[in-house]
């Protein structure tokens, strides 16, 4: 088991968790066991709150049954974020659940760039997140770019359900392969097309941490033999959807960036962005005016 994800933030002003709980998590391989224990304890405390019941002064009680259930799931190797039911992402708290891909901090580069480009586009820009998972990028755009026409699409119906929950009516979530489920009226009108498409080479999935390879859908991880198969398909479809002057952003890795770049449509300007702070890499390509 790996350490607590940087996408899960311990509560401020927390009460120190019991030493026995910390020791149990540490024995299971949680490097930042104290932080994880505090998060799990806070989740169990929230479950114990009853809005209609006055609470005594001081910390709320912890629902011990809920706490035991949450700890057992984490000790069994489930990602901390799906145990908690949320992940912190670019200042937002996104809902997640078992069996979905958990957004990583590295994707904040993709999201921030999408917001910047959407703001610089025409009024009411059309923004599409393909391979959206729980729609972290689309949700940030919907939150930070008033008036944006936001859409998110994914092949996994379960992920689309979480995407719709996070968008909360500020955008539409569609189930289907890549751009196929989008309304035909968006063809040729998309200002920003963005995707954190799968880019783990097929043979490398076995080397991933157990939280990913055992609890996240391989559909969201497997990018084919060299990790760029889905990138190639998405970028080949982009000219039919992106308007002149519009952009496509695809998250990739430093190693795979040349392959993703080579898949961009001929004649489109291409730039590779990297942020050491979140270890994010994005290929940005722009359709000529």
mmCIF file of C-alpha atoms in Angstrom:
data_model
loop_
_atom_site.group_PDB
_atom_site.id
_atom_site.type_symbol
_atom_site.label_atom_id
_atom_site.label_comp_id
_atom_site.label_asym_id
_atom_site.label_seq_id
_atom_site.Cartn_x
_atom_site.Cartn_y
_atom_site.Cartn_z
ATOM 1 C CA UNK A 1 0.000 0.000 0.000
ATOM 2 C CA UNK A 2 1.264 3.476 -0.799
ATOM 3 C CA UNK A 3 1.103 6.674 1.200
ATOM 4 C CA UNK A 4 -1.909 8.918 1.584
ATOM 5 C CA UNK A 5 -2.608 10.624 -1.723
ATOM 6 C CA UNK A 6 -1.757 14.327 -1.908
ATOM 7 C CA UNK A 7 -5.313 14.684 -3.247
ATOM 8 C CA UNK A 8 -6.680 13.895 0.233
ATOM 9 C CA UNK A 9 -6.068 16.621 2.780
ATOM 10 C CA UNK A 10 -6.161 16.068 6.550
ATOM 11 C CA UNK A 11 -8.734 18.242 8.316
ATOM 12 C CA UNK A 12 -7.499 21.413 9.966
ATOM 13 C CA UNK A 13 -7.825 21.658 13.735
ATOM 14 C CA UNK A 14 -8.209 17.897 13.902
ATOM 15 C CA UNK A 15 -8.292 15.843 17.087
ATOM 16 C CA UNK A 16 -5.340 13.451 17.262
ATOM 17 C CA UNK A 17 -6.523 9.981 16.221
ATOM 18 C CA UNK A 18 -6.112 7.036 18.590
ATOM 19 C CA UNK A 19 -2.649 5.492 18.584
ATOM 20 C CA UNK A 20 -4.138 2.049 17.992
ATOM 21 C CA UNK A 21 -5.841 3.251 14.802
ATOM 22 C CA UNK A 22 -2.637 4.835 13.547
ATOM 23 C CA UNK A 23 -0.704 1.643 14.301
ATOM 24 C CA UNK A 24 -3.271 -0.476 12.461
ATOM 25 C CA UNK A 25 -2.998 1.647 9.321
ATOM 26 C CA UNK A 26 0.784 1.767 9.529
ATOM 27 C CA UNK A 27 0.907 -2.013 9.818
ATOM 28 C CA UNK A 28 -1.157 -2.203 6.624
ATOM 29 C CA UNK A 29 1.484 -0.166 4.793
ATOM 30 C CA UNK A 30 0.081 3.380 5.023
ATOM 31 C CA UNK A 31 3.156 5.589 5.222
ATOM 32 C CA UNK A 32 1.231 8.676 6.391
ATOM 33 C CA UNK A 33 -0.921 6.650 8.749
ATOM 34 C CA UNK A 34 -1.642 9.520 11.138
ATOM 35 C CA UNK A 35 -3.009 11.729 8.342
ATOM 36 C CA UNK A 36 -5.137 8.899 7.001
ATOM 37 C CA UNK A 37 -6.433 8.065 10.464
ATOM 38 C CA UNK A 38 -7.494 11.687 10.957
ATOM 39 C CA UNK A 39 -9.357 11.698 7.647
ATOM 40 C CA UNK A 40 -11.131 8.428 8.394
ATOM 41 C CA UNK A 41 -12.013 9.578 11.883
ATOM 42 C CA UNK A 42 -13.443 12.832 10.521
ATOM 43 C CA UNK A 43 -15.547 10.880 7.998
ATOM 44 C CA UNK A 44 -16.941 8.752 10.821
ATOM 45 C CA UNK A 45 -17.555 11.896 12.873
ATOM 46 C CA UNK A 46 -19.541 13.424 9.994
ATOM 47 C CA UNK A 47 -21.624 10.249 9.832
ATOM 48 C CA UNK A 48 -22.482 10.667 13.516
ATOM 49 C CA UNK A 49 -23.772 14.212 13.140
ATOM 50 C CA UNK A 50 -27.536 14.657 13.209
ATOM 51 C CA UNK A 51 -28.625 18.144 12.094
ATOM 52 C CA UNK A 52 -31.734 18.097 14.286
ATOM 53 C CA UNK A 53 -29.837 17.036 17.405
ATOM 54 C CA UNK A 54 -27.975 19.668 19.431
ATOM 55 C CA UNK A 55 -24.331 18.733 19.813
ATOM 56 C CA UNK A 56 -22.328 19.197 22.993
ATOM 57 C CA UNK A 57 -19.419 21.591 23.102
ATOM 58 C CA UNK A 58 -16.188 20.164 21.701
ATOM 59 C CA UNK A 59 -15.557 17.641 18.935
ATOM 60 C CA UNK A 60 -18.493 15.666 17.579
ATOM 61 C CA UNK A 61 -18.632 11.994 18.533
ATOM 62 C CA UNK A 62 -17.313 9.375 16.148
ATOM 63 C CA UNK A 63 -19.613 6.672 14.784
ATOM 64 C CA UNK A 64 -17.452 3.705 15.744
ATOM 65 C CA UNK A 65 -19.292 1.260 13.467
ATOM 66 C CA UNK A 66 -18.751 3.534 10.477
ATOM 67 C CA UNK A 67 -15.123 4.059 11.444
ATOM 68 C CA UNK A 68 -14.501 0.326 11.604
ATOM 69 C CA UNK A 69 -16.079 -0.166 8.176
ATOM 70 C CA UNK A 70 -13.963 2.604 6.652
ATOM 71 C CA UNK A 71 -10.737 1.398 8.251
ATOM 72 C CA UNK A 72 -11.374 -2.182 7.138
ATOM 73 C CA UNK A 73 -11.831 -1.032 3.552
ATOM 74 C CA UNK A 74 -8.622 0.998 3.655
ATOM 75 C CA UNK A 75 -6.628 -1.816 5.278
ATOM 76 C CA UNK A 76 -7.882 -4.105 2.498
ATOM 77 C CA UNK A 77 -6.190 -1.776 -0.012
ATOM 78 C CA UNK A 78 -9.039 0.363 -1.327
ATOM 79 C CA UNK A 79 -7.892 3.880 -2.305
ATOM 80 C CA UNK A 80 -8.296 6.331 0.540
ATOM 81 C CA UNK A 81 -10.312 8.723 -1.629
ATOM 82 C CA UNK A 82 -13.005 6.198 -2.545
ATOM 83 C CA UNK A 83 -13.213 5.118 1.097
ATOM 84 C CA UNK A 84 -13.797 8.742 2.103
ATOM 85 C CA UNK A 85 -16.087 9.422 -0.858
ATOM 86 C CA UNK A 86 -14.231 12.523 -2.043
ATOM 87 C CA UNK A 87 -10.982 13.806 -3.475
ATOM 88 C CA UNK A 88 -9.516 17.308 -3.249
ATOM 89 C CA UNK A 89 -8.765 18.669 -6.713
ATOM 90 C CA UNK A 90 -7.683 22.209 -7.634
ATOM 91 C CA UNK A 91 -9.543 23.701 -4.695
ATOM 92 C CA UNK A 92 -12.695 21.636 -5.202
ATOM 93 C CA UNK A 93 -13.964 18.553 -3.397
ATOM 94 C CA UNK A 94 -15.057 16.013 -6.013
ATOM 95 C CA UNK A 95 -17.266 13.043 -5.234
ATOM 96 C CA UNK A 96 -15.757 9.637 -6.014
ATOM 97 C CA UNK A 97 -16.717 6.071 -5.218
ATOM 98 C CA UNK A 98 -15.469 2.502 -5.475
ATOM 99 C CA UNK A 99 -14.540 1.320 -8.941
ATOM 100 C CA UNK A 100 -13.796 4.709 -10.522
ATOM 101 C CA UNK A 101 -10.518 6.356 -11.484
ATOM 102 C CA UNK A 102 -9.382 8.785 -8.779
ATOM 103 C CA UNK A 103 -8.139 12.140 -10.175
ATOM 104 C CA UNK A 104 -4.463 12.807 -9.453
ATOM 105 C CA UNK A 105 -2.823 16.130 -8.627
ATOM 106 C CA UNK A 106 -0.872 15.977 -11.886
ATOM 107 C CA UNK A 107 -4.146 16.514 -13.752
ATOM 108 C CA UNK A 108 -4.448 19.967 -12.182
ATOM 109 C CA UNK A 109 -2.100 21.207 -14.934
ATOM 110 C CA UNK A 110 -4.585 19.959 -17.526
ATOM 111 C CA UNK A 111 -7.485 21.563 -15.662
ATOM 112 C CA UNK A 112 -5.789 24.927 -15.082
ATOM 113 C CA UNK A 113 -4.776 25.127 -18.742
ATOM 114 C CA UNK A 114 -8.316 24.299 -19.859
ATOM 115 C CA UNK A 115 -9.689 27.077 -17.641
ATOM 116 C CA UNK A 116 -7.160 29.574 -19.005
ATOM 117 C CA UNK A 117 -7.971 28.767 -22.628
ATOM 118 C CA UNK A 118 -11.713 28.749 -22.032
ATOM 119 C CA UNK A 119 -11.546 32.193 -20.434
ATOM 120 C CA UNK A 120 -9.583 33.499 -23.424
ATOM 121 C CA UNK A 121 -12.026 32.080 -25.966
ATOM 122 C CA UNK A 122 -15.277 33.638 -27.133
ATOM 123 C CA UNK A 123 -18.149 34.288 -24.702
ATOM 124 C CA UNK A 124 -19.897 31.062 -23.640
ATOM 125 C CA UNK A 125 -17.067 28.799 -24.839
ATOM 126 C CA UNK A 126 -17.818 25.166 -25.574
ATOM 127 C CA UNK A 127 -15.603 22.905 -23.452
ATOM 128 C CA UNK A 128 -15.581 19.114 -23.711
ATOM 129 C CA UNK A 129 -13.806 16.667 -21.420
ATOM 130 C CA UNK A 130 -13.424 13.276 -23.116
ATOM 131 C CA UNK A 131 -12.495 10.142 -21.136
ATOM 132 C CA UNK A 132 -13.795 12.223 -18.247
ATOM 133 C CA UNK A 133 -14.010 9.743 -15.386
ATOM 134 C CA UNK A 134 -15.600 11.749 -12.564
ATOM 135 C CA UNK A 135 -15.119 14.940 -14.674
ATOM 136 C CA UNK A 136 -12.482 16.831 -12.677
ATOM 137 C CA UNK A 137 -11.563 19.159 -15.546
ATOM 138 C CA UNK A 138 -15.114 19.807 -16.693
ATOM 139 C CA UNK A 139 -16.179 20.515 -13.112
ATOM 140 C CA UNK A 140 -13.379 23.034 -12.583
ATOM 141 C CA UNK A 141 -14.238 24.773 -15.873
ATOM 142 C CA UNK A 142 -17.920 24.878 -14.944
ATOM 143 C CA UNK A 143 -16.946 26.363 -11.582
ATOM 144 C CA UNK A 144 -14.369 28.889 -12.817
ATOM 145 C CA UNK A 145 -15.677 29.951 -16.261
ATOM 146 C CA UNK A 146 -19.188 31.402 -15.917
ATOM 147 C CA UNK A 147 -21.309 30.859 -18.995
ATOM 148 C CA UNK A 148 -19.213 28.014 -20.401
ATOM 149 C CA UNK A 149 -21.124 25.285 -22.231
ATOM 150 C CA UNK A 150 -19.558 22.265 -20.536
ATOM 151 C CA UNK A 151 -19.796 18.621 -21.592
ATOM 152 C CA UNK A 152 -18.133 15.466 -20.290
ATOM 153 C CA UNK A 153 -18.116 11.984 -21.814
ATOM 154 C CA UNK A 154 -16.854 8.571 -20.775
ATOM 155 C CA UNK A 155 -17.301 4.982 -21.871
ATOM 156 C CA UNK A 156 -17.951 3.814 -18.289
ATOM 157 C CA UNK A 157 -21.567 4.480 -17.203
ATOM 158 C CA UNK A 158 -20.544 4.372 -13.523
ATOM 159 C CA UNK A 159 -17.994 7.125 -14.073
ATOM 160 C CA UNK A 160 -20.584 9.168 -15.989
ATOM 161 C CA UNK A 161 -22.870 8.967 -12.959
ATOM 162 C CA UNK A 162 -20.172 10.443 -10.734
ATOM 163 C CA UNK A 163 -19.374 13.050 -13.414
ATOM 164 C CA UNK A 164 -23.001 14.186 -13.477
ATOM 165 C CA UNK A 165 -22.973 14.414 -9.689
ATOM 166 C CA UNK A 166 -19.872 16.607 -9.699
ATOM 167 C CA UNK A 167 -21.142 18.829 -12.493
ATOM 168 C CA UNK A 168 -24.336 19.319 -10.480
ATOM 169 C CA UNK A 169 -26.357 20.675 -13.393
ATOM 170 C CA UNK A 170 -23.641 23.081 -14.559
ATOM 171 C CA UNK A 171 -22.752 20.790 -17.465
ATOM 172 C CA UNK A 172 -23.887 17.601 -19.189
ATOM 173 C CA UNK A 173 -22.381 14.134 -18.844
ATOM 174 C CA UNK A 174 -22.671 11.615 -21.675
ATOM 175 C CA UNK A 175 -21.997 7.872 -21.819
ATOM 176 C CA UNK A 176 -20.212 6.493 -24.874
ATOM 177 C CA UNK A 177 -16.920 6.032 -26.687
ATOM 178 C CA UNK A 178 -14.753 9.164 -26.904
ATOM 179 C CA UNK A 179 -16.769 11.901 -28.677
ATOM 180 C CA UNK A 180 -19.473 9.648 -30.134
ATOM 181 C CA UNK A 181 -22.140 10.405 -27.483
ATOM 182 C CA UNK A 182 -21.876 14.195 -27.800
ATOM 183 C CA UNK A 183 -24.758 16.101 -29.392
ATOM 184 C CA UNK A 184 -24.143 16.445 -33.169
ATOM 185 C CA UNK A 185 -24.728 20.175 -32.844
ATOM 186 C CA UNK A 186 -21.328 20.512 -31.134
ATOM 187 C CA UNK A 187 -19.463 19.419 -34.266
ATOM 188 C CA UNK A 188 -17.115 22.151 -35.399
ATOM 189 C CA UNK A 189 -17.981 24.327 -32.367
ATOM 190 C CA UNK A 190 -15.735 23.068 -29.561
ATOM 191 C CA UNK A 191 -13.342 25.709 -28.217
ATOM 192 C CA UNK A 192 -11.443 23.464 -25.804
ATOM 193 C CA UNK A 193 -11.318 19.678 -26.065
ATOM 194 C CA UNK A 194 -9.496 18.148 -23.119
ATOM 195 C CA UNK A 195 -8.754 14.577 -22.074
ATOM 196 C CA UNK A 196 -6.905 12.643 -19.444
ATOM 197 C CA UNK A 197 -7.174 9.572 -21.652
ATOM 198 C CA UNK A 198 -5.558 6.288 -20.533
ATOM 199 C CA UNK A 199 -1.805 6.391 -21.143
ATOM 200 C CA UNK A 200 -0.349 3.525 -19.111
ATOM 201 C CA UNK A 201 1.282 0.997 -21.466
ATOM 202 C CA UNK A 202 -0.567 -2.297 -21.194
ATOM 203 C CA UNK A 203 2.374 -4.266 -19.793
ATOM 204 C CA UNK A 204 3.082 -1.588 -17.174
ATOM 205 C CA UNK A 205 -0.281 -1.930 -15.439
ATOM 206 C CA UNK A 206 1.049 -4.901 -13.462
ATOM 207 C CA UNK A 207 3.713 -2.640 -11.927
ATOM 208 C CA UNK A 208 1.240 -0.009 -10.678
ATOM 209 C CA UNK A 209 0.395 0.314 -6.970
ATOM 210 C CA UNK A 210 -2.340 -2.100 -5.844
ATOM 211 C CA UNK A 211 -4.720 0.806 -5.160
ATOM 212 C CA UNK A 212 -4.757 1.463 -8.903
ATOM 213 C CA UNK A 213 -4.408 -1.931 -10.518
ATOM 214 C CA UNK A 214 -6.816 -3.711 -8.172
ATOM 215 C CA UNK A 215 -9.410 -1.034 -7.470
ATOM 216 C CA UNK A 216 -9.545 1.275 -10.492
ATOM 217 C CA UNK A 217 -10.995 0.167 -13.841
ATOM 218 C CA UNK A 218 -8.338 -0.991 -16.308
ATOM 219 C CA UNK A 219 -10.424 0.790 -18.942
ATOM 220 C CA UNK A 220 -9.245 4.059 -17.379
ATOM 221 C CA UNK A 221 -5.589 2.966 -17.252
ATOM 222 C CA UNK A 222 -4.770 0.857 -20.316
ATOM 223 C CA UNK A 223 -3.439 2.927 -23.197
ATOM 224 C CA UNK A 224 -2.421 -0.008 -25.382
ATOM 225 C CA UNK A 225 1.071 -1.313 -26.170
ATOM 226 C CA UNK A 226 2.823 2.075 -25.975
ATOM 227 C CA UNK A 227 0.187 3.889 -23.917
ATOM 228 C CA UNK A 228 -0.910 6.237 -26.696
ATOM 229 C CA UNK A 229 -3.599 4.267 -28.542
ATOM 230 C CA UNK A 230 -6.499 6.302 -27.101
ATOM 231 C CA UNK A 231 -4.602 9.559 -27.696
ATOM 232 C CA UNK A 232 -4.273 8.685 -31.373
ATOM 233 C CA UNK A 233 -7.980 7.929 -31.707
ATOM 234 C CA UNK A 234 -9.021 11.125 -29.922
ATOM 235 C CA UNK A 235 -6.658 13.370 -31.881
ATOM 236 C CA UNK A 236 -7.765 11.795 -35.168
ATOM 237 C CA UNK A 237 -11.371 12.649 -34.292
ATOM 238 C CA UNK A 238 -10.606 16.192 -33.116
ATOM 239 C CA UNK A 239 -10.764 18.032 -36.494
ATOM 240 C CA UNK A 240 -14.434 17.141 -36.868
ATOM 241 C CA UNK A 241 -15.316 18.730 -33.530
ATOM 242 C CA UNK A 242 -12.885 21.575 -32.785
ATOM 243 C CA UNK A 243 -13.563 24.977 -34.312
ATOM 244 C CA UNK A 244 -10.869 26.986 -36.134
ATOM 245 C CA UNK A 245 -8.618 28.505 -33.463
ATOM 246 C CA UNK A 246 -9.761 25.937 -30.910
ATOM 247 C CA UNK A 247 -7.487 23.800 -28.758
ATOM 248 C CA UNK A 248 -7.023 20.163 -27.775
ATOM 249 C CA UNK A 249 -5.228 19.293 -24.533
ATOM 250 C CA UNK A 250 -4.160 15.752 -23.708
ATOM 251 C CA UNK A 251 -2.470 14.669 -20.496
ATOM 252 C CA UNK A 252 0.502 12.385 -21.088
ATOM 253 C CA UNK A 253 3.871 11.544 -19.522
ATOM 254 C CA UNK A 254 7.278 13.052 -20.170
ATOM 255 C CA UNK A 255 8.380 9.813 -21.814
ATOM 256 C CA UNK A 256 5.290 9.495 -24.000
ATOM 257 C CA UNK A 257 4.935 13.171 -24.915
ATOM 258 C CA UNK A 258 6.765 12.751 -28.258
ATOM 259 C CA UNK A 259 4.324 9.989 -29.238
ATOM 260 C CA UNK A 260 1.300 12.051 -28.221
ATOM 261 C CA UNK A 261 2.720 15.052 -30.045
ATOM 262 C CA UNK A 262 3.238 12.995 -33.206
ATOM 263 C CA UNK A 263 -0.446 12.016 -33.127
ATOM 264 C CA UNK A 264 -1.641 15.636 -33.385
ATOM 265 C CA UNK A 265 -3.418 16.609 -36.622
ATOM 266 C CA UNK A 266 -1.108 17.783 -39.433
ATOM 267 C CA UNK A 267 -0.689 21.539 -39.615
ATOM 268 C CA UNK A 268 -1.824 22.188 -36.044
ATOM 269 C CA UNK A 269 0.535 24.103 -33.722
ATOM 270 C CA UNK A 270 1.790 21.887 -30.897
ATOM 271 C CA UNK A 271 3.314 22.673 -27.502
ATOM 272 C CA UNK A 272 4.325 20.406 -24.614
ATOM 273 C CA UNK A 273 3.638 21.801 -21.145
ATOM 274 C CA UNK A 274 5.121 20.481 -17.914
ATOM 275 C CA UNK A 275 4.668 21.438 -14.262
ATOM 276 C CA UNK A 276 7.268 20.079 -11.862
ATOM 277 C CA UNK A 277 5.120 21.073 -8.901
ATOM 278 C CA UNK A 278 2.427 18.497 -9.701
ATOM 279 C CA UNK A 279 4.526 16.374 -12.080
ATOM 280 C CA UNK A 280 2.002 16.990 -14.850
ATOM 281 C CA UNK A 281 2.637 16.883 -18.595
ATOM 282 C CA UNK A 282 0.193 18.066 -21.254
ATOM 283 C CA UNK A 283 0.357 18.169 -25.041
ATOM 284 C CA UNK A 284 -1.466 21.280 -26.253
ATOM 285 C CA UNK A 285 -2.381 21.599 -29.933
ATOM 286 C CA UNK A 286 -4.252 24.420 -31.693
ATOM 287 C CA UNK A 287 -6.282 24.241 -34.856
ATOM 288 C CA UNK A 288 -5.309 26.952 -37.384
ATOM 289 C CA UNK A 289 -7.782 29.838 -37.777
#
